[in-house]
Amino acid sequence: MAVSFELIKQCSKTGARAGKLYTPHGVFETPIFMPVGTQATVKAMTPDELKAMGAGIILSNTYHLFLRPGHELVAEAGGLHGFMHWDRGILTDSGGFQVFSLGSLRKISEEGVAFRSHIDGSKQFLSPEKATEVQMALGADIIMAFDECVPYPAEYDYARQSTERTTRWAERCKRAHARKDQALFGIIQGGMYKELRTASVRDLVSLDFPGYAIGGLSVGEPKPLMYEMLEHTVPQLPARKPRYLMGVGTPDCLVEGVMYGIDMFDCVFPTRVARNGTAMTASGRLVVKNAEFARDFRPLDMDCDCYTCRNFSRAYIRHLLKSEEILGLRLTTIHNLHFLLRFMGKMRQAIMEDRFPAFRQEFWDKYQGH
Ligand SMILES: CO[C@@H]1O[C@H](CNc2nc3cc4c(=O)[nH]c(N)nc4cc3[nH]2)[C@@H](O)[C@H]1O
Ligand SMILES: [Zn+2]
């Protein structure tokens, strides 16, 4: 088995659990947050810095790398691990989501999706087989089935037909996948319709994937609706296989996702907001670019021990960001990633000590939104 999951501790009162994910590039503790490195780099970070802060698995993206520099070139460089000099875990998203969020003039059919590249407008086509071939060439440890992320909102009938096609596509990906050192995860769809979510779980679990992602969430729906879908869907997934919630990465959603039994998360949020000068802290966000911090010589987050918070002040980081100095966005990125990775470690510790409900309550008492 390329990737396997060991359930270490189940919370006695909620769906939260602590586990271990065994991959060809290492063993990683779950719940885990996976920094996003869309174009084969986690923006502004070196691999050594990512290692130093404890990142275990990072994401890259089929859609982007297929368009540039091309999967064949990455394969010549020894796959993504060789190309980006990263020897820990890599997961690639299959491109379905990005075709819809980035590509233009998309035409979806049973065969696949025709679209124009957002880079040069050239005509492109991705099918389940092509997306699987690209991911085999990129060489990630975990690859995703090619799916359509049902948009929000979506009519019941559209959600049903799209989800049924995603299941047929998942079967085609499974048939096309021919790398024993890679795990292919299925992606649950179903929109915001509980019976479609159940049908998607039933159909994909019958295809027996080594892990399952929950797709079609964090797409602009109200958070309570995302939580309702998680509460309904996650318990129906096999307990001994990893569950991956795609596109989630704010502390509130991470706590709730862990509570429902999610093991893996990814999101561009922490690195994206860092680049526009927003720091994540235990009590919410701090927009360090704001004038109020011009003479504030305290660290971003008084409770943080990251390289940024040990050495630099809000005033200095604000100055760097206002002056568009590259170090500015590097320092905020270091802090945000360190903050989230440490937050996951604290949650795992609480689960191991069977005090997750108290940890969650404490979090909500302190957290002031977003
Ligand atoms: C709300 O923030 C925006 O939304 C994205 C995060 N939310 C998200 N939901 C996703 C769903 C899927 C899916 O159903 N299938 C596949 N293959 N990949 C997915 C990737 C996803 N990412 C950020 O990029 C941000 O722009
Ligand atoms: Zn910090």
Short mmCIF file of C-alpha atoms and ligand atoms in Angstrom, two decimals:
data_model
loop_
_atom_site.label_atom_id
_atom_site.label_comp_id
_atom_site.label_asym_id
_atom_site.label_seq_id
_atom_site.Cartn_x
_atom_site.Cartn_y
_atom_site.Cartn_z
CA MET A 1 0.00 0.00 0.00
CA ALA A 2 1.51 3.33 -1.06
CA VAL A 3 -0.35 5.24 1.64
CA SER A 4 -1.97 3.86 4.77
CA PHE A 5 -3.63 5.37 7.81
CA GLU A 6 -3.34 4.28 11.43
CA LEU A 7 -6.07 5.44 13.81
CA ILE A 8 -4.23 6.20 17.07
CA LYS A 9 -6.86 7.79 19.31
CA GLN A 10 -10.60 8.43 18.91
CA CYS A 11 -12.13 11.27 20.96
CA SER A 12 -14.69 9.76 23.33
CA LYS A 13 -17.27 12.53 22.79
CA THR A 14 -16.84 13.82 19.21
CA GLY A 15 -15.70 12.57 15.80
CA ALA A 16 -12.22 14.00 16.38
CA ARG A 17 -9.34 11.53 16.02
CA ALA A 18 -5.56 11.46 15.99
CA GLY A 19 -3.74 9.25 13.54
CA LYS A 20 -0.66 8.59 11.46
CA LEU A 21 -0.42 8.76 7.67
CA TYR A 22 2.24 6.44 6.23
CA THR A 23 3.57 7.55 2.80
CA PRO A 24 6.63 6.71 0.67
CA HIS A 25 8.07 10.07 1.82
CA GLY A 26 7.54 9.74 5.52
CA VAL A 27 5.03 9.22 8.32
CA PHE A 28 2.91 12.24 9.28
CA GLU A 29 0.72 12.85 12.31
CA THR A 30 -2.91 13.75 11.73
CA PRO A 31 -4.89 15.92 11.92
CA ILE A 32 -2.56 17.65 9.48
CA PHE A 33 -2.56 21.00 7.67
CA MET A 34 -0.94 20.88 4.23
CA PRO A 35 0.52 24.17 2.93
CA VAL A 36 -0.38 24.89 -0.70
CA GLY A 37 2.45 25.13 -3.24
CA THR A 38 0.35 25.46 -6.41
CA GLN A 39 3.20 25.93 -8.91
CA ALA A 40 5.68 23.63 -7.19
CA THR A 41 6.57 26.18 -4.53
CA VAL A 42 4.93 27.30 -1.29
CA LYS A 43 5.14 30.98 -2.12
CA ALA A 44 8.07 32.83 -0.46
CA MET A 45 9.22 29.75 1.50
CA THR A 46 12.32 27.58 0.94
CA PRO A 47 11.97 23.81 1.50
CA ASP A 48 14.29 24.09 4.52
CA GLU A 49 12.10 26.76 6.10
CA LEU A 50 9.02 24.57 5.53
CA LYS A 51 10.84 21.62 7.16
CA ALA A 52 11.97 23.78 10.10
CA MET A 53 8.38 24.75 10.86
CA GLY A 54 7.25 21.11 10.67
CA ALA A 55 5.43 20.99 7.34
CA GLY A 56 4.98 17.33 6.37
CA ILE A 57 2.88 17.24 3.20
CA ILE A 58 2.55 20.11 0.71
CA LEU A 59 0.19 20.50 -2.25
CA SER A 60 0.84 21.21 -5.88
CA ASN A 61 -1.58 21.47 -8.73
CA THR A 62 -2.12 19.45 -11.89
CA TYR A 63 -3.89 22.25 -13.79
CA HIS A 64 -1.07 24.75 -13.30
CA LEU A 65 1.87 22.37 -13.80
CA PHE A 66 0.25 20.76 -16.87
CA LEU A 67 0.07 24.23 -18.45
CA ARG A 68 3.49 25.33 -17.18
CA PRO A 69 6.19 23.96 -17.26
CA GLY A 70 4.44 20.74 -18.42
CA HIS A 71 4.35 17.38 -16.67
CA GLU A 72 6.91 15.84 -19.01
CA LEU A 73 9.53 18.41 -17.98
CA VAL A 74 8.81 17.78 -14.28
CA ALA A 75 9.12 14.03 -14.90
CA GLU A 76 12.54 14.61 -16.54
CA ALA A 77 13.62 16.46 -13.37
CA GLY A 78 12.79 13.42 -11.27
CA GLY A 79 9.17 14.31 -10.54
CA LEU A 80 8.04 17.04 -8.16
CA HIS A 81 10.23 15.82 -5.29
CA GLY A 82 13.39 16.21 -7.40
CA PHE A 83 12.21 19.33 -9.24
CA MET A 84 11.43 21.31 -6.06
CA HIS A 85 13.96 19.62 -3.77
CA TRP A 86 11.30 18.44 -1.30
CA ASP A 87 11.75 14.97 0.22
CA ARG A 88 8.65 14.85 2.40
CA GLY A 89 5.03 14.32 1.32
CA ILE A 90 3.39 15.81 -1.76
CA LEU A 91 -0.29 15.73 -2.74
CA THR A 92 -1.52 17.00 -6.10
CA ASP A 93 -5.05 18.21 -6.74
CA SER A 94 -6.38 16.83 -10.01
CA GLY A 95 -7.20 20.07 -11.80
CA GLY A 96 -10.99 19.77 -11.82
CA PHE A 97 -11.49 22.62 -9.40
CA GLN A 98 -8.95 24.90 -11.09
CA VAL A 99 -10.35 24.35 -14.59
CA PHE A 100 -13.60 25.79 -13.26
CA SER A 101 -12.08 28.52 -11.14
CA LEU A 102 -9.29 29.63 -13.48
CA GLY A 103 -9.81 28.26 -17.00
CA SER A 104 -12.06 30.13 -19.40
CA LEU A 105 -14.58 29.08 -22.04
CA ARG A 106 -14.96 25.71 -20.40
CA LYS A 107 -16.98 22.99 -22.08
CA ILE A 108 -17.72 19.94 -19.98
CA SER A 109 -18.72 16.59 -21.51
CA GLU A 110 -18.71 12.95 -20.46
CA GLU A 111 -15.24 12.71 -21.99
CA GLY A 112 -13.73 15.56 -19.95
CA VAL A 113 -13.33 19.35 -19.93
CA ALA A 114 -12.21 21.54 -22.83
CA PHE A 115 -10.94 24.95 -21.72
CA ARG A 116 -8.63 27.78 -22.63
CA SER A 117 -5.42 28.25 -20.61
CA HIS A 118 -5.49 31.29 -18.30
CA ILE A 119 -1.82 31.78 -19.23
CA ASP A 120 -1.90 32.06 -23.02
CA GLY A 121 -5.50 31.36 -24.02
CA SER A 122 -4.48 28.15 -25.81
CA LYS A 123 -7.11 25.41 -26.23
CA GLN A 124 -6.63 22.62 -23.68
CA PHE A 125 -8.41 19.44 -22.64
CA LEU A 126 -8.33 17.42 -19.42
CA SER A 127 -10.01 14.05 -19.02
CA PRO A 128 -9.90 11.62 -16.10
CA GLU A 129 -7.22 9.63 -17.99
CA LYS A 130 -5.17 12.75 -18.84
CA ALA A 131 -5.35 14.15 -15.29
CA THR A 132 -4.23 10.77 -13.95
CA GLU A 133 -1.39 10.52 -16.49
CA VAL A 134 -0.21 14.04 -15.54
CA GLN A 135 -0.27 13.19 -11.83
CA MET A 136 1.64 9.95 -12.41
CA ALA A 137 4.30 12.01 -14.23
CA LEU A 138 4.41 14.63 -11.43
CA GLY A 139 4.98 11.80 -8.97
CA ALA A 140 3.13 13.02 -5.85
CA ASP A 141 2.56 10.52 -3.05
CA ILE A 142 -1.18 11.21 -3.02
CA ILE A 143 -3.10 12.13 -6.17
CA MET A 144 -6.73 13.09 -6.58
CA ALA A 145 -9.42 11.74 -8.90
CA PHE A 146 -10.50 14.13 -11.65
CA ASP A 147 -13.85 15.53 -10.58
CA GLU A 148 -16.20 18.40 -11.08
CA CYS A 149 -16.55 20.54 -7.99
CA VAL A 150 -20.32 21.16 -7.92
CA PRO A 151 -20.69 24.95 -7.76
CA TYR A 152 -22.63 26.68 -4.97
CA PRO A 153 -25.54 27.11 -5.30
CA ALA A 154 -26.55 24.38 -7.72
CA GLU A 155 -29.94 22.96 -8.71
CA TYR A 156 -30.64 19.46 -7.37
CA ASP A 157 -30.71 17.93 -10.84
CA TYR A 158 -27.44 19.54 -11.89
CA ALA A 159 -25.79 18.41 -8.63
CA ARG A 160 -27.11 14.87 -9.15
CA GLN A 161 -25.93 14.55 -12.75
CA SER A 162 -22.56 16.13 -12.01
CA THR A 163 -21.99 13.88 -8.98
CA GLU A 164 -22.90 10.76 -10.97
CA ARG A 165 -20.44 11.83 -13.69
CA THR A 166 -17.76 12.43 -11.07
CA THR A 167 -18.26 8.84 -9.92
CA ARG A 168 -17.87 7.54 -13.50
CA TRP A 169 -14.75 9.71 -13.84
CA ALA A 170 -13.37 8.32 -10.57
CA GLU A 171 -13.72 4.79 -11.96
CA ARG A 172 -11.86 5.87 -15.12
CA CYS A 173 -9.08 7.40 -13.00
CA LYS A 174 -8.77 4.18 -11.02
CA ARG A 175 -8.48 2.21 -14.26
CA ALA A 176 -5.86 4.63 -15.68
CA HIS A 177 -3.78 4.76 -12.47
CA ALA A 178 -0.71 2.56 -12.80
CA ARG A 179 1.76 3.68 -10.10
CA LYS A 180 1.90 1.41 -7.08
CA ASP A 181 3.92 4.03 -5.11
CA GLN A 182 1.08 6.54 -5.31
CA ALA A 183 -2.33 6.62 -3.59
CA LEU A 184 -5.33 7.78 -5.62
CA PHE A 185 -8.03 9.37 -3.43
CA GLY A 186 -11.67 9.60 -4.46
CA ILE A 187 -13.47 12.95 -4.02
CA ILE A 188 -17.00 13.01 -2.57
CA GLN A 189 -19.36 15.47 -4.21
CA GLY A 190 -23.14 15.92 -3.95
CA GLY A 191 -23.49 19.68 -3.58
CA MET A 192 -25.47 20.68 -0.48
CA TYR A 193 -27.90 17.76 -0.83
CA LYS A 194 -27.58 15.11 1.88
CA GLU A 195 -29.01 12.29 -0.21
CA LEU A 196 -26.55 13.07 -3.02
CA ARG A 197 -23.67 13.15 -0.53
CA THR A 198 -24.76 9.71 0.72
CA ALA A 199 -24.98 8.38 -2.83
CA SER A 200 -21.53 9.76 -3.65
CA VAL A 201 -20.04 8.12 -0.53
CA ARG A 202 -21.74 4.79 -1.35
CA ASP A 203 -20.53 4.79 -4.96
CA LEU A 204 -16.94 5.89 -4.24
CA VAL A 205 -16.48 3.63 -1.21
CA SER A 206 -17.58 0.70 -3.41
CA LEU A 207 -14.64 1.62 -5.68
CA ASP A 208 -12.40 1.11 -2.62
CA PHE A 209 -9.96 4.06 -2.62
CA PRO A 210 -7.14 4.27 0.00
CA GLY A 211 -8.49 7.65 1.11
CA TYR A 212 -11.40 10.02 0.51
CA ALA A 213 -11.58 13.77 0.03
CA ILE A 214 -14.71 15.80 0.67
CA GLY A 215 -15.07 18.12 -2.30
CA GLY A 216 -17.61 20.74 -3.21
CA LEU A 217 -17.24 22.59 0.09
CA SER A 218 -15.51 25.86 1.01
CA VAL A 219 -16.87 27.22 -2.26
CA GLY A 220 -18.64 30.26 -0.83
CA GLU A 221 -21.40 28.51 1.11
CA PRO A 222 -22.25 29.77 4.63
CA LYS A 223 -20.06 27.98 7.21
CA PRO A 224 -23.06 26.46 9.07
CA LEU A 225 -24.06 24.78 5.78
CA MET A 226 -20.53 23.38 5.34
CA TYR A 227 -20.67 22.04 8.90
CA GLU A 228 -24.09 20.48 8.24
CA MET A 229 -22.68 18.66 5.19
CA LEU A 230 -19.68 17.47 7.21
CA GLU A 231 -21.83 16.24 10.09
CA HIS A 232 -23.89 14.23 7.59
CA THR A 233 -21.10 12.95 5.35
CA VAL A 234 -17.96 12.24 7.39
CA PRO A 235 -19.42 9.51 9.66
CA GLN A 236 -20.44 7.54 6.53
CA LEU A 237 -16.80 7.28 5.40
CA PRO A 238 -14.66 4.26 6.38
CA ALA A 239 -13.13 4.90 9.82
CA ARG A 240 -9.80 3.29 8.93
CA LYS A 241 -9.11 5.47 5.91
CA PRO A 242 -7.95 9.09 5.84
CA ARG A 243 -10.51 11.85 5.27
CA TYR A 244 -9.36 15.02 3.52
CA LEU A 245 -11.40 18.25 3.53
CA MET A 246 -10.30 20.30 0.52
CA GLY A 247 -9.74 24.04 0.69
CA VAL A 248 -10.19 24.58 4.42
CA GLY A 249 -7.63 26.43 6.48
CA THR A 250 -8.99 29.01 8.94
CA PRO A 251 -8.77 28.13 12.65
CA ASP A 252 -12.55 28.05 13.18
CA CYS A 253 -13.15 25.71 10.21
CA LEU A 254 -10.18 23.55 11.19
CA VAL A 255 -11.51 23.03 14.72
CA GLU A 256 -14.98 22.17 13.44
CA GLY A 257 -13.57 19.94 10.67
CA VAL A 258 -11.45 18.02 13.20
CA MET A 259 -14.49 17.66 15.44
CA TYR A 260 -16.42 15.97 12.61
CA GLY A 261 -13.53 13.54 12.02
CA ILE A 262 -11.46 15.11 9.23
CA ASP A 263 -7.75 14.13 9.18
CA MET A 264 -6.26 16.28 6.39
CA PHE A 265 -6.73 19.91 5.36
CA ASP A 266 -5.25 22.27 2.77
CA CYS A 267 -5.85 25.93 2.04
CA VAL A 268 -4.20 28.85 0.27
CA PHE A 269 -5.63 31.18 2.91
CA PRO A 270 -2.70 31.41 5.39
CA THR A 271 -0.10 32.08 2.69
CA ARG A 272 -2.40 34.24 0.55
CA VAL A 273 -3.47 36.60 3.35
CA ALA A 274 0.14 36.77 4.59
CA ARG A 275 1.11 38.39 1.30
CA ASN A 276 -1.35 41.19 1.85
CA GLY A 277 -0.12 41.73 5.38
CA THR A 278 -2.63 39.81 7.49
CA ALA A 279 -1.31 37.74 10.39
CA MET A 280 -3.34 34.90 11.91
CA THR A 281 -3.44 34.88 15.71
CA ALA A 282 -5.31 32.91 18.37
CA SER A 283 -7.74 35.77 18.81
CA GLY A 284 -8.32 36.44 15.12
CA ARG A 285 -6.64 38.34 12.32
CA LEU A 286 -4.23 41.25 12.68
CA VAL A 287 -3.80 43.48 9.61
CA VAL A 288 -0.27 44.61 10.35
CA LYS A 289 -0.28 47.06 7.40
CA ASN A 290 -2.78 49.24 9.28
CA ALA A 291 -1.48 52.62 10.51
CA GLU A 292 -2.25 51.71 14.11
CA PHE A 293 0.82 49.42 14.09
CA ALA A 294 3.30 52.03 12.78
CA ARG A 295 4.93 52.45 16.21
CA ASP A 296 3.94 49.10 17.69
CA PHE A 297 7.24 47.39 18.61
CA ARG A 298 5.65 44.16 19.87
CA PRO A 299 5.78 40.89 17.88
CA LEU A 300 2.86 39.96 15.59
CA ASP A 301 1.57 37.45 18.13
CA MET A 302 2.69 37.58 21.78
CA ASP A 303 2.02 33.84 22.18
CA CYS A 304 4.04 32.77 19.13
CA ASP A 305 7.64 31.46 19.12
CA CYS A 306 8.21 31.51 15.35
CA TYR A 307 11.28 33.11 13.72
CA THR A 308 9.24 36.20 12.84
CA CYS A 309 7.76 36.71 16.31
CA ARG A 310 11.09 36.08 18.04
CA ASN A 311 13.00 38.66 16.02
CA PHE A 312 10.82 41.34 14.43
CA SER A 313 8.22 43.91 15.45
CA ARG A 314 4.86 44.85 13.94
CA ALA A 315 6.33 48.27 13.12
CA TYR A 316 9.20 46.75 11.16
CA ILE A 317 7.00 44.26 9.28
CA ARG A 318 4.51 47.04 8.49
CA HIS A 319 7.40 49.15 7.13
CA LEU A 320 8.59 46.26 4.93
CA LEU A 321 5.10 45.59 3.55
CA LYS A 322 4.43 49.31 2.89
CA SER A 323 7.82 49.50 1.13
CA GLU A 324 6.99 46.34 -0.85
CA GLU A 325 10.12 44.68 0.49
CA ILE A 326 10.13 40.91 -0.23
CA LEU A 327 11.19 40.16 3.35
CA GLY A 328 7.85 41.53 4.57
CA LEU A 329 5.70 38.88 2.93
CA ARG A 330 8.26 36.22 3.80
CA LEU A 331 8.01 37.08 7.52
CA THR A 332 4.20 37.09 7.56
CA THR A 333 4.13 33.81 5.62
CA ILE A 334 6.55 32.20 8.08
CA HIS A 335 4.33 33.31 10.96
CA ASN A 336 0.99 32.21 9.44
CA LEU A 337 2.23 28.76 8.46
CA HIS A 338 3.95 28.25 11.80
CA PHE A 339 0.79 29.39 13.58
CA LEU A 340 -1.45 26.92 11.72
CA LEU A 341 0.95 23.97 11.96
CA ARG A 342 1.33 24.58 15.70
CA PHE A 343 -2.45 24.92 16.03
CA MET A 344 -2.90 21.47 14.48
CA GLY A 345 -0.32 20.07 16.92
CA LYS A 346 -2.24 21.55 19.86
CA MET A 347 -5.47 19.97 18.60
CA ARG A 348 -3.78 16.60 18.19
CA GLN A 349 -2.40 16.84 21.75
CA ALA A 350 -5.87 17.63 23.07
CA ILE A 351 -7.27 14.56 21.26
CA MET A 352 -4.47 12.34 22.61
CA GLU A 353 -5.29 13.54 26.14
CA ASP A 354 -9.03 13.09 25.45
CA ARG A 355 -9.79 16.74 26.18
CA PHE A 356 -10.72 17.92 22.67
CA PRO A 357 -14.22 19.24 23.66
CA ALA A 358 -12.60 21.50 26.29
CA PHE A 359 -9.95 22.62 23.76
CA ARG A 360 -12.71 23.49 21.27
CA GLN A 361 -14.71 25.44 23.87
CA GLU A 362 -11.59 27.35 24.92
CA PHE A 363 -10.88 28.17 21.28
CA TRP A 364 -14.38 29.55 20.67
CA ASP A 365 -14.27 31.60 23.87
CA LYS A 366 -11.13 33.38 22.59
CA TYR A 367 -11.77 33.55 18.84
CA GLN A 368 -13.25 36.84 17.61
CA GLY A 369 -14.38 35.76 14.17
CA HIS A 370 -12.89 35.12 10.74
C1 LIG B 1 -13.09 29.87 -0.35
O1 LIG B 1 -11.70 29.96 -0.72
C2 LIG B 1 -11.49 29.80 -2.09
O2 LIG B 1 -11.84 28.49 -2.49
C3 LIG B 1 -10.67 27.67 -2.47
C4 LIG B 1 -10.74 26.77 -1.29
N1 LIG B 1 -11.88 25.91 -1.39
C5 LIG B 1 -11.81 24.75 -2.09
N2 LIG B 1 -12.87 23.95 -2.27
C6 LIG B 1 -12.47 22.95 -3.07
C7 LIG B 1 -13.17 21.88 -3.62
C8 LIG B 1 -12.48 21.00 -4.49
C9 LIG B 1 -13.18 19.90 -5.16
O3 LIG B 1 -14.40 19.69 -4.99
N3 LIG B 1 -12.47 19.13 -6.01
C10 LIG B 1 -11.14 19.33 -6.22
N4 LIG B 1 -10.48 18.49 -7.08
N5 LIG B 1 -10.44 20.31 -5.60
C11 LIG B 1 -11.10 21.17 -4.76
C12 LIG B 1 -10.40 22.24 -4.17
C13 LIG B 1 -11.08 23.14 -3.35
N6 LIG B 1 -10.69 24.30 -2.70
C14 LIG B 1 -9.47 28.56 -2.40
O4 LIG B 1 -8.70 28.34 -3.56
C15 LIG B 1 -10.03 29.96 -2.39
O5 LIG B 1 -9.91 30.56 -3.65
ZN ZN B 2 4.81 34.01 14.87
#
